[in-house]
Amino acid sequence: MQTIHVETPSAKYDVVAGSGLLPELAPRIQKILKRLPRRIFVLTSPEIWALWSERFLQSFHEAKVEPPVTLFLPAGEQHKTMKSAERLLREMVRAGGDRGSLLIAFGGGIVGDVGGFVAAVFMRGIPYVQVPTTFLAQVDSSVGGKVGVNLPEGKNLVGNFLQPRAVFADIAVLGTLPDRELRAGLMESVKAGIIRDRALVRYMEEHADQILKREPKALERVIAASIRMKAGVVRRDERESGLRMILNFGHTVGHALEAATRYKALLHGEAVAWGMIAALGLARRRGTITGAQMERLERLIYRYGPWPKLKVSAVRVLAATGSDKKNVGGVQRFVLPVGIGDAGVVEDVTAAELEAAVKYMLVRARTAEGQGLGTRD
Ligand SMILES: NC(=O)c1ccc[n+]([C@@H]2O[C@H](COP(=O)([O-])OP(=O)(O)OC[C@H]3O[C@@H](n4cnc5c(N)ncnc54)[C@H](O)[C@@H]3O)[C@@H](O)[C@H]2O)c1
Ligand SMILES: [Zn+2]
Protein backbone atom coordinates (compact mmCIF):
# COMPACT_ATOMS: atom_id res chain seq x y z
CA MET A 1 0.00 0.00 0.00
CA GLN A 2 1.38 3.40 -0.92
CA THR A 3 0.08 6.84 -0.07
CA ILE A 4 0.91 9.80 -2.25
CA HIS A 5 0.12 13.23 -0.92
CA VAL A 6 -1.22 15.72 -3.44
CA GLU A 7 -1.09 19.36 -2.60
CA THR A 8 -2.34 22.15 -4.87
CA PRO A 9 -3.28 25.76 -4.23
CA SER A 10 -6.91 24.67 -3.94
CA ALA A 11 -6.70 21.38 -2.03
CA LYS A 12 -4.73 18.75 -0.18
CA TYR A 13 -5.55 15.07 -0.37
CA ASP A 14 -4.09 11.60 -0.37
CA VAL A 15 -4.05 9.06 -3.15
CA VAL A 16 -3.83 5.55 -1.75
CA ALA A 17 -2.79 2.74 -4.10
CA GLY A 18 -2.72 -0.92 -3.13
CA SER A 19 -4.61 -4.20 -3.05
CA GLY A 20 -7.74 -4.58 -0.96
CA LEU A 21 -8.89 -0.99 -0.47
CA LEU A 22 -12.45 -1.57 -1.56
CA PRO A 23 -13.55 -3.46 1.57
CA GLU A 24 -12.20 -0.59 3.71
CA LEU A 25 -13.89 2.32 1.97
CA ALA A 26 -16.42 3.43 4.61
CA PRO A 27 -13.94 3.80 7.50
CA ARG A 28 -11.35 5.40 5.23
CA ILE A 29 -13.84 7.98 3.97
CA GLN A 30 -15.13 8.54 7.47
CA LYS A 31 -11.64 9.32 8.65
CA ILE A 32 -11.16 11.93 5.96
CA LEU A 33 -14.54 13.66 6.27
CA LYS A 34 -14.69 13.26 10.08
CA ARG A 35 -18.11 11.68 9.71
CA LEU A 36 -20.03 10.02 6.92
CA PRO A 37 -22.59 12.34 5.29
CA ARG A 38 -26.28 11.52 5.58
CA ARG A 39 -26.53 10.96 1.85
CA ILE A 40 -23.74 9.34 -0.16
CA PHE A 41 -24.02 8.69 -3.88
CA VAL A 42 -21.96 6.23 -5.85
CA LEU A 43 -21.72 6.82 -9.59
CA THR A 44 -20.72 3.71 -11.50
CA SER A 45 -21.53 1.71 -14.63
CA PRO A 46 -23.82 -1.34 -14.64
CA GLU A 47 -20.88 -3.57 -15.71
CA ILE A 48 -18.60 -2.47 -12.91
CA TRP A 49 -21.38 -2.65 -10.36
CA ALA A 50 -22.23 -6.21 -11.41
CA LEU A 51 -18.62 -7.23 -10.82
CA TRP A 52 -17.70 -5.26 -7.73
CA SER A 53 -20.75 -4.01 -5.81
CA GLU A 54 -20.50 -6.66 -3.12
CA ARG A 55 -16.92 -5.75 -2.30
CA PHE A 56 -17.74 -2.06 -2.59
CA LEU A 57 -20.68 -2.25 -0.16
CA GLN A 58 -18.98 -4.56 2.37
CA SER A 59 -17.58 -1.84 4.62
CA PHE A 60 -20.83 0.14 4.62
CA HIS A 61 -22.66 -2.99 5.83
CA GLU A 62 -19.99 -3.65 8.43
CA ALA A 63 -20.19 -0.09 9.70
CA LYS A 64 -23.99 -0.45 9.80
CA VAL A 65 -24.46 2.76 7.85
CA GLU A 66 -26.92 3.30 5.06
CA PRO A 67 -25.33 2.12 1.79
CA PRO A 68 -24.76 4.77 -0.90
CA VAL A 69 -27.49 5.56 -3.39
CA THR A 70 -26.39 4.06 -6.71
CA LEU A 71 -26.35 6.21 -9.84
CA PHE A 72 -25.55 4.60 -13.18
CA LEU A 73 -23.77 5.89 -16.25
CA PRO A 74 -23.71 3.43 -19.16
CA ALA A 75 -20.21 2.63 -20.48
CA GLY A 76 -18.97 4.56 -23.50
CA GLU A 77 -17.70 8.01 -24.40
CA GLN A 78 -21.08 8.79 -26.02
CA HIS A 79 -22.59 9.02 -22.53
CA LYS A 80 -20.09 11.56 -21.24
CA THR A 81 -22.54 14.37 -21.95
CA MET A 82 -24.41 17.31 -20.45
CA LYS A 83 -27.55 15.24 -20.92
CA SER A 84 -26.20 12.45 -18.70
CA ALA A 85 -25.04 15.02 -16.17
CA GLU A 86 -28.48 16.62 -16.04
CA ARG A 87 -30.18 13.27 -15.56
CA LEU A 88 -27.78 12.37 -12.74
CA LEU A 89 -28.21 15.76 -11.04
CA ARG A 90 -31.98 15.38 -11.12
CA GLU A 91 -31.76 11.86 -9.70
CA MET A 92 -29.62 13.22 -6.88
CA VAL A 93 -32.16 15.90 -6.02
CA ARG A 94 -34.98 13.39 -6.05
CA ALA A 95 -32.99 11.00 -3.84
CA GLY A 96 -32.61 13.65 -1.16
CA GLY A 97 -29.14 14.94 -1.98
CA ASP A 98 -28.15 18.23 -0.37
CA ARG A 99 -25.10 20.41 0.07
CA GLY A 100 -23.70 18.03 2.65
CA SER A 101 -23.81 15.01 0.35
CA LEU A 102 -20.79 13.12 -0.96
CA LEU A 103 -20.32 11.55 -4.36
CA ILE A 104 -18.06 8.56 -4.97
CA ALA A 105 -17.01 8.03 -8.58
CA PHE A 106 -16.48 4.29 -8.95
CA GLY A 107 -15.35 3.43 -12.46
CA GLY A 108 -13.00 4.34 -15.27
CA GLY A 109 -12.05 7.78 -16.48
CA ILE A 110 -15.48 8.47 -17.92
CA VAL A 111 -17.25 7.81 -14.63
CA GLY A 112 -14.54 9.83 -12.87
CA ASP A 113 -14.79 12.85 -15.18
CA VAL A 114 -18.60 12.90 -15.17
CA GLY A 115 -18.78 12.18 -11.44
CA GLY A 116 -16.38 15.01 -10.67
CA PHE A 117 -18.31 17.34 -12.97
CA VAL A 118 -21.62 16.50 -11.33
CA ALA A 119 -20.05 16.98 -7.89
CA ALA A 120 -18.64 20.35 -8.99
CA VAL A 121 -22.04 21.73 -9.97
CA PHE A 122 -24.54 19.94 -7.74
CA MET A 123 -25.81 22.63 -5.32
CA ARG A 124 -22.74 24.68 -6.41
CA GLY A 125 -20.39 21.92 -5.41
CA ILE A 126 -20.18 18.94 -3.09
CA PRO A 127 -17.15 16.86 -2.14
CA TYR A 128 -16.28 13.76 -4.13
CA VAL A 129 -13.97 10.78 -3.82
CA GLN A 130 -12.42 8.87 -6.70
CA VAL A 131 -12.35 5.08 -6.67
CA PRO A 132 -10.83 4.42 -10.10
CA THR A 133 -11.27 0.98 -11.65
CA THR A 134 -9.25 1.15 -14.88
CA PHE A 135 -5.49 1.35 -15.06
CA LEU A 136 -5.77 4.65 -16.89
CA ALA A 137 -8.04 6.11 -14.25
CA GLN A 138 -5.76 4.90 -11.44
CA VAL A 139 -2.58 6.41 -12.86
CA ASP A 140 -3.99 9.46 -14.58
CA SER A 141 -7.58 10.69 -14.72
CA SER A 142 -8.53 10.29 -11.04
CA VAL A 143 -5.67 12.54 -9.92
CA GLY A 144 -5.42 16.24 -10.73
CA GLY A 145 -8.99 17.47 -10.57
CA LYS A 146 -9.87 17.90 -14.23
CA VAL A 147 -13.57 17.13 -14.47
CA GLY A 148 -15.95 17.52 -17.37
CA VAL A 149 -18.06 16.25 -20.21
CA ASN A 150 -17.96 16.27 -24.01
CA LEU A 151 -19.93 18.36 -26.48
CA PRO A 152 -20.92 17.20 -29.97
CA GLU A 153 -18.26 19.68 -31.14
CA GLY A 154 -15.43 18.00 -29.26
CA LYS A 155 -14.15 16.14 -26.23
CA ASN A 156 -13.90 17.63 -22.75
CA LEU A 157 -15.04 21.06 -23.90
CA VAL A 158 -17.11 21.67 -20.75
CA GLY A 159 -15.69 21.28 -17.29
CA ASN A 160 -13.71 22.67 -14.46
CA PHE A 161 -10.98 21.91 -11.97
CA LEU A 162 -12.16 20.33 -8.74
CA GLN A 163 -9.80 18.20 -6.72
CA PRO A 164 -11.26 15.07 -5.10
CA ARG A 165 -11.14 14.69 -1.30
CA ALA A 166 -9.34 11.37 -1.71
CA VAL A 167 -8.43 8.75 -4.30
CA PHE A 168 -8.49 5.04 -3.51
CA ALA A 169 -6.89 2.99 -6.28
CA ASP A 170 -7.54 -0.66 -5.45
CA ILE A 171 -5.26 -2.79 -7.60
CA ALA A 172 -7.41 -5.87 -6.99
CA VAL A 173 -10.17 -4.26 -9.06
CA LEU A 174 -7.89 -4.37 -12.11
CA GLY A 175 -8.27 -8.16 -12.04
CA THR A 176 -11.38 -7.95 -14.24
CA LEU A 177 -10.07 -5.27 -16.59
CA PRO A 178 -9.82 -6.42 -20.21
CA ASP A 179 -6.21 -6.91 -21.37
CA ARG A 180 -6.55 -4.30 -24.10
CA GLU A 181 -7.62 -1.68 -21.54
CA LEU A 182 -4.65 -2.54 -19.32
CA ARG A 183 -2.12 -2.24 -22.14
CA ALA A 184 -3.61 1.05 -23.32
CA GLY A 185 -3.60 2.48 -19.78
CA LEU A 186 0.02 1.48 -19.33
CA MET A 187 0.93 4.00 -21.99
CA GLU A 188 0.18 6.80 -19.53
CA SER A 189 2.80 5.26 -17.25
CA VAL A 190 5.29 4.97 -20.10
CA LYS A 191 4.55 8.64 -20.75
CA ALA A 192 5.12 9.45 -17.07
CA GLY A 193 8.49 7.73 -17.20
CA ILE A 194 9.64 9.36 -20.42
CA ILE A 195 8.82 12.92 -19.33
CA ARG A 196 9.79 12.77 -15.67
CA ASP A 197 11.02 9.46 -14.27
CA ARG A 198 13.97 7.57 -15.72
CA ALA A 199 13.75 4.89 -13.05
CA LEU A 200 10.17 4.15 -14.07
CA VAL A 201 11.27 3.71 -17.69
CA ARG A 202 13.88 1.22 -16.57
CA TYR A 203 11.44 -0.61 -14.29
CA MET A 204 8.89 -0.92 -17.10
CA GLU A 205 11.60 -2.24 -19.40
CA GLU A 206 12.77 -4.84 -16.91
CA HIS A 207 9.43 -5.95 -15.48
CA ALA A 208 7.12 -5.97 -18.50
CA ASP A 209 6.20 -9.63 -17.97
CA GLN A 210 5.27 -9.14 -14.34
CA ILE A 211 3.34 -5.98 -15.14
CA LEU A 212 1.38 -7.55 -17.97
CA LYS A 213 0.66 -10.60 -15.79
CA ARG A 214 -0.74 -8.12 -13.28
CA GLU A 215 1.49 -9.10 -10.41
CA PRO A 216 0.26 -6.81 -7.63
CA LYS A 217 3.71 -5.70 -6.53
CA ALA A 218 4.70 -4.72 -10.05
CA LEU A 219 1.41 -2.93 -10.68
CA GLU A 220 1.66 -1.07 -7.39
CA ARG A 221 5.18 0.08 -8.23
CA VAL A 222 4.14 1.45 -11.61
CA ILE A 223 0.88 2.97 -10.42
CA ALA A 224 2.47 4.71 -7.44
CA ALA A 225 5.30 6.13 -9.55
CA SER A 226 2.88 7.40 -12.18
CA ILE A 227 0.68 9.08 -9.56
CA ARG A 228 3.71 10.57 -7.86
CA MET A 229 4.83 12.04 -11.16
CA LYS A 230 1.41 13.54 -11.87
CA ALA A 231 1.03 14.82 -8.31
CA GLY A 232 4.38 16.57 -8.55
CA VAL A 233 3.38 18.31 -11.76
CA VAL A 234 -0.13 19.26 -10.61
CA ARG A 235 1.23 20.64 -7.34
CA ARG A 236 3.29 23.17 -9.27
CA ASP A 237 0.74 23.95 -11.97
CA GLU A 238 -2.81 23.01 -11.01
CA ARG A 239 -4.57 24.77 -13.87
CA GLU A 240 -2.26 23.96 -16.76
CA SER A 241 -0.73 27.36 -17.31
CA GLY A 242 2.73 25.93 -17.89
CA LEU A 243 4.42 22.81 -16.55
CA ARG A 244 1.24 20.67 -16.56
CA MET A 245 1.38 20.81 -20.36
CA ILE A 246 4.15 18.24 -20.34
CA LEU A 247 1.51 15.67 -19.38
CA ASN A 248 0.37 16.06 -22.97
CA PHE A 249 3.44 14.29 -24.32
CA GLY A 250 2.21 12.07 -27.17
CA HIS A 251 -1.22 13.65 -26.95
CA THR A 252 -1.15 16.23 -29.76
CA VAL A 253 -0.94 13.54 -32.41
CA GLY A 254 -2.73 11.07 -30.10
CA HIS A 255 -5.81 13.28 -29.87
CA ALA A 256 -5.65 13.88 -33.61
CA LEU A 257 -5.61 10.13 -34.24
CA GLU A 258 -8.62 9.65 -31.98
CA ALA A 259 -10.53 12.41 -33.73
CA ALA A 260 -9.51 11.28 -37.22
CA THR A 261 -10.79 7.77 -36.43
CA ARG A 262 -13.93 9.19 -34.77
CA TYR A 263 -13.05 7.78 -31.37
CA LYS A 264 -13.97 4.32 -32.60
CA ALA A 265 -10.83 2.54 -33.72
CA LEU A 266 -8.44 3.31 -30.89
CA LEU A 267 -8.53 3.42 -27.13
CA HIS A 268 -7.05 6.64 -25.76
CA GLY A 269 -3.85 4.95 -24.60
CA GLU A 270 -3.43 3.27 -27.98
CA ALA A 271 -3.65 6.62 -29.74
CA VAL A 272 -1.13 7.99 -27.23
CA ALA A 273 1.23 5.08 -27.99
CA TRP A 274 1.35 6.10 -31.65
CA GLY A 275 1.33 9.80 -30.72
CA MET A 276 4.44 9.23 -28.61
CA ILE A 277 6.12 7.54 -31.59
CA ALA A 278 5.39 10.65 -33.67
CA ALA A 279 6.74 12.91 -30.92
CA LEU A 280 9.87 10.80 -30.61
CA GLY A 281 10.40 11.20 -34.34
CA LEU A 282 10.14 14.96 -34.00
CA ALA A 283 12.40 15.00 -30.95
CA ARG A 284 15.02 13.00 -32.82
CA ARG A 285 14.98 15.46 -35.72
CA ARG A 286 15.41 18.35 -33.31
CA GLY A 287 18.16 16.52 -31.49
CA THR A 288 16.55 16.55 -28.03
CA ILE A 289 17.00 12.77 -27.90
CA THR A 290 19.68 10.59 -29.45
CA GLY A 291 19.07 7.84 -31.97
CA ALA A 292 19.80 5.25 -29.30
CA GLN A 293 17.33 6.84 -26.89
CA MET A 294 14.67 6.92 -29.55
CA GLU A 295 15.15 3.23 -30.30
CA ARG A 296 15.06 2.34 -26.66
CA LEU A 297 11.82 4.24 -26.03
CA GLU A 298 10.15 2.88 -29.14
CA ARG A 299 11.04 -0.63 -28.04
CA LEU A 300 9.42 0.05 -24.69
CA ILE A 301 6.21 1.28 -26.32
CA TYR A 302 6.01 -1.77 -28.60
CA ARG A 303 6.70 -4.06 -25.65
CA TYR A 304 3.30 -3.19 -24.22
CA GLY A 305 1.46 -3.63 -27.53
CA PRO A 306 0.23 -5.03 -29.80
CA TRP A 307 -1.23 -1.77 -31.01
CA PRO A 308 -4.05 -1.59 -33.54
CA LYS A 309 -3.10 -0.87 -37.12
CA LEU A 310 -3.49 2.72 -38.22
CA LYS A 311 -6.02 2.98 -41.02
CA VAL A 312 -5.81 6.69 -41.47
CA SER A 313 -4.02 9.07 -43.84
CA ALA A 314 -1.43 11.66 -42.87
CA VAL A 315 -3.69 14.36 -44.32
CA ARG A 316 -6.55 13.46 -42.00
CA VAL A 317 -4.34 13.26 -38.93
CA LEU A 318 -2.77 16.62 -39.73
CA ALA A 319 -6.16 18.23 -40.30
CA ALA A 320 -7.24 16.95 -36.89
CA THR A 321 -4.24 18.45 -35.10
CA GLY A 322 -5.53 21.90 -36.04
CA SER A 323 -8.51 21.56 -33.73
CA ASP A 324 -6.54 20.51 -30.65
CA LYS A 325 -7.95 22.62 -27.81
CA LYS A 326 -4.51 22.79 -26.25
CA ASN A 327 -3.54 25.30 -28.90
CA VAL A 328 -3.39 28.79 -27.54
CA GLY A 329 -4.01 31.58 -30.03
CA GLY A 330 -3.21 29.34 -32.96
CA VAL A 331 0.18 28.34 -31.56
CA GLN A 332 0.92 24.68 -31.96
CA ARG A 333 2.26 23.61 -28.58
CA PHE A 334 4.21 20.42 -28.60
CA VAL A 335 5.85 18.41 -25.86
CA LEU A 336 9.26 17.01 -26.65
CA PRO A 337 11.24 14.61 -24.48
CA VAL A 338 14.69 15.79 -23.55
CA GLY A 339 16.76 12.67 -23.11
CA ILE A 340 14.95 10.11 -20.95
CA GLY A 341 13.13 11.45 -17.90
CA ASP A 342 12.76 15.07 -18.88
CA ALA A 343 10.63 17.05 -21.33
CA GLY A 344 9.91 20.55 -22.47
CA VAL A 345 7.18 22.42 -24.31
CA VAL A 346 7.97 24.08 -27.60
CA GLU A 347 5.77 26.47 -29.54
CA ASP A 348 7.62 26.76 -32.80
CA VAL A 349 6.88 23.42 -34.39
CA THR A 350 6.39 24.07 -38.08
CA ALA A 351 3.73 22.47 -40.24
CA ALA A 352 6.52 20.68 -42.12
CA GLU A 353 7.95 19.22 -38.92
CA LEU A 354 4.57 18.02 -37.78
CA GLU A 355 3.94 16.46 -41.17
CA ALA A 356 7.27 14.68 -41.04
CA ALA A 357 6.49 13.37 -37.55
CA VAL A 358 3.08 12.05 -38.57
CA LYS A 359 4.54 10.41 -41.65
CA TYR A 360 7.29 8.88 -39.56
CA MET A 361 4.66 7.44 -37.23
CA LEU A 362 2.67 5.97 -40.13
CA VAL A 363 5.81 4.38 -41.56
CA ARG A 364 6.69 2.94 -38.16
CA ALA A 365 3.14 1.61 -37.82
CA ARG A 366 3.72 -0.28 -41.05
CA THR A 367 7.25 -1.45 -40.39
CA ALA A 368 6.53 -2.38 -36.78
CA GLU A 369 3.82 -4.57 -38.16
CA GLY A 370 6.14 -5.92 -40.82
CA GLN A 371 8.80 -6.74 -38.27
CA GLY A 372 6.27 -8.61 -36.19
CA LEU A 373 6.66 -6.11 -33.38
CA GLY A 374 3.05 -6.69 -32.73
CA THR A 375 0.42 -4.49 -34.26
CA ARG A 376 -3.04 -5.94 -34.22
CA ASP A 377 -6.06 -5.64 -36.49
N1 LIG B 1 -9.57 14.04 -15.98
C1 LIG B 1 -8.41 13.74 -16.51
O1 LIG B 1 -7.37 14.28 -16.14
C2 LIG B 1 -8.37 12.70 -17.59
C3 LIG B 1 -7.13 12.19 -18.00
C4 LIG B 1 -7.12 11.18 -18.95
C5 LIG B 1 -8.31 10.71 -19.47
N2 LIG B 1 -9.49 11.24 -19.07
C6 LIG B 1 -10.77 10.75 -19.58
O2 LIG B 1 -10.90 9.38 -19.21
C7 LIG B 1 -11.78 8.74 -20.14
C8 LIG B 1 -11.23 7.37 -20.46
O3 LIG B 1 -11.13 6.62 -19.28
P1 LIG B 1 -10.85 5.04 -19.30
O4 LIG B 1 -9.73 4.76 -20.20
O5 LIG B 1 -10.75 4.65 -17.89
O6 LIG B 1 -12.11 4.45 -20.01
P2 LIG B 1 -13.60 4.11 -19.53
O7 LIG B 1 -14.00 4.90 -18.38
O8 LIG B 1 -14.43 4.17 -20.75
O9 LIG B 1 -13.48 2.58 -19.10
C9 LIG B 1 -13.11 1.64 -20.07
C10 LIG B 1 -14.01 0.40 -20.06
O10 LIG B 1 -13.61 -0.48 -19.01
C11 LIG B 1 -14.73 -0.90 -18.25
N3 LIG B 1 -14.22 -1.12 -16.90
C12 LIG B 1 -13.81 -0.18 -16.03
N4 LIG B 1 -13.27 -0.75 -14.95
C13 LIG B 1 -13.35 -2.08 -15.11
C14 LIG B 1 -12.97 -3.20 -14.33
N5 LIG B 1 -12.33 -3.05 -13.17
N6 LIG B 1 -13.23 -4.43 -14.79
C15 LIG B 1 -13.83 -4.58 -15.99
N7 LIG B 1 -14.20 -3.57 -16.79
C16 LIG B 1 -13.97 -2.34 -16.35
C17 LIG B 1 -15.70 0.23 -18.39
O11 LIG B 1 -17.02 -0.20 -18.15
C18 LIG B 1 -15.48 0.67 -19.83
O12 LIG B 1 -16.20 -0.15 -20.71
C19 LIG B 1 -11.91 9.66 -21.32
O13 LIG B 1 -13.19 10.23 -21.32
C20 LIG B 1 -10.86 10.72 -21.08
O14 LIG B 1 -11.22 11.99 -21.59
C21 LIG B 1 -9.52 12.22 -18.13
ZN1 LIG C 1 -3.92 10.62 -21.82
mmCIF file of C-alpha atoms in Angstrom, residues 274 277 302 308-310 360-370 375:
data_model
loop_
_atom_site.group_PDB
_atom_site.id
_atom_site.type_symbol
_atom_site.label_atom_id
_atom_site.label_comp_id
_atom_site.label_asym_id
_atom_site.label_seq_id
_atom_site.Cartn_x
_atom_site.Cartn_y
_atom_site.Cartn_z
ATOM 1 C CA TRP A 274 1.351 6.103 -31.645
ATOM 2 C CA ILE A 277 6.121 7.544 -31.587
ATOM 3 C CA TYR A 302 6.006 -1.773 -28.603
ATOM 4 C CA PRO A 308 -4.046 -1.591 -33.538
ATOM 5 C CA LYS A 309 -3.095 -0.865 -37.124
ATOM 6 C CA LEU A 310 -3.489 2.718 -38.219
ATOM 7 C CA TYR A 360 7.293 8.877 -39.564
ATOM 8 C CA MET A 361 4.664 7.441 -37.230
ATOM 9 C CA LEU A 362 2.673 5.971 -40.131
ATOM 10 C CA VAL A 363 5.811 4.382 -41.562
ATOM 11 C CA ARG A 364 6.691 2.936 -38.163
ATOM 12 C CA ALA A 365 3.145 1.611 -37.825
ATOM 13 C CA ARG A 366 3.722 -0.277 -41.053
ATOM 14 C CA THR A 367 7.250 -1.450 -40.391
ATOM 15 C CA ALA A 368 6.533 -2.382 -36.782
ATOM 16 C CA GLU A 369 3.818 -4.567 -38.162
ATOM 17 C CA GLY A 370 6.145 -5.922 -40.819
ATOM 18 C CA THR A 375 0.417 -4.491 -34.260
#
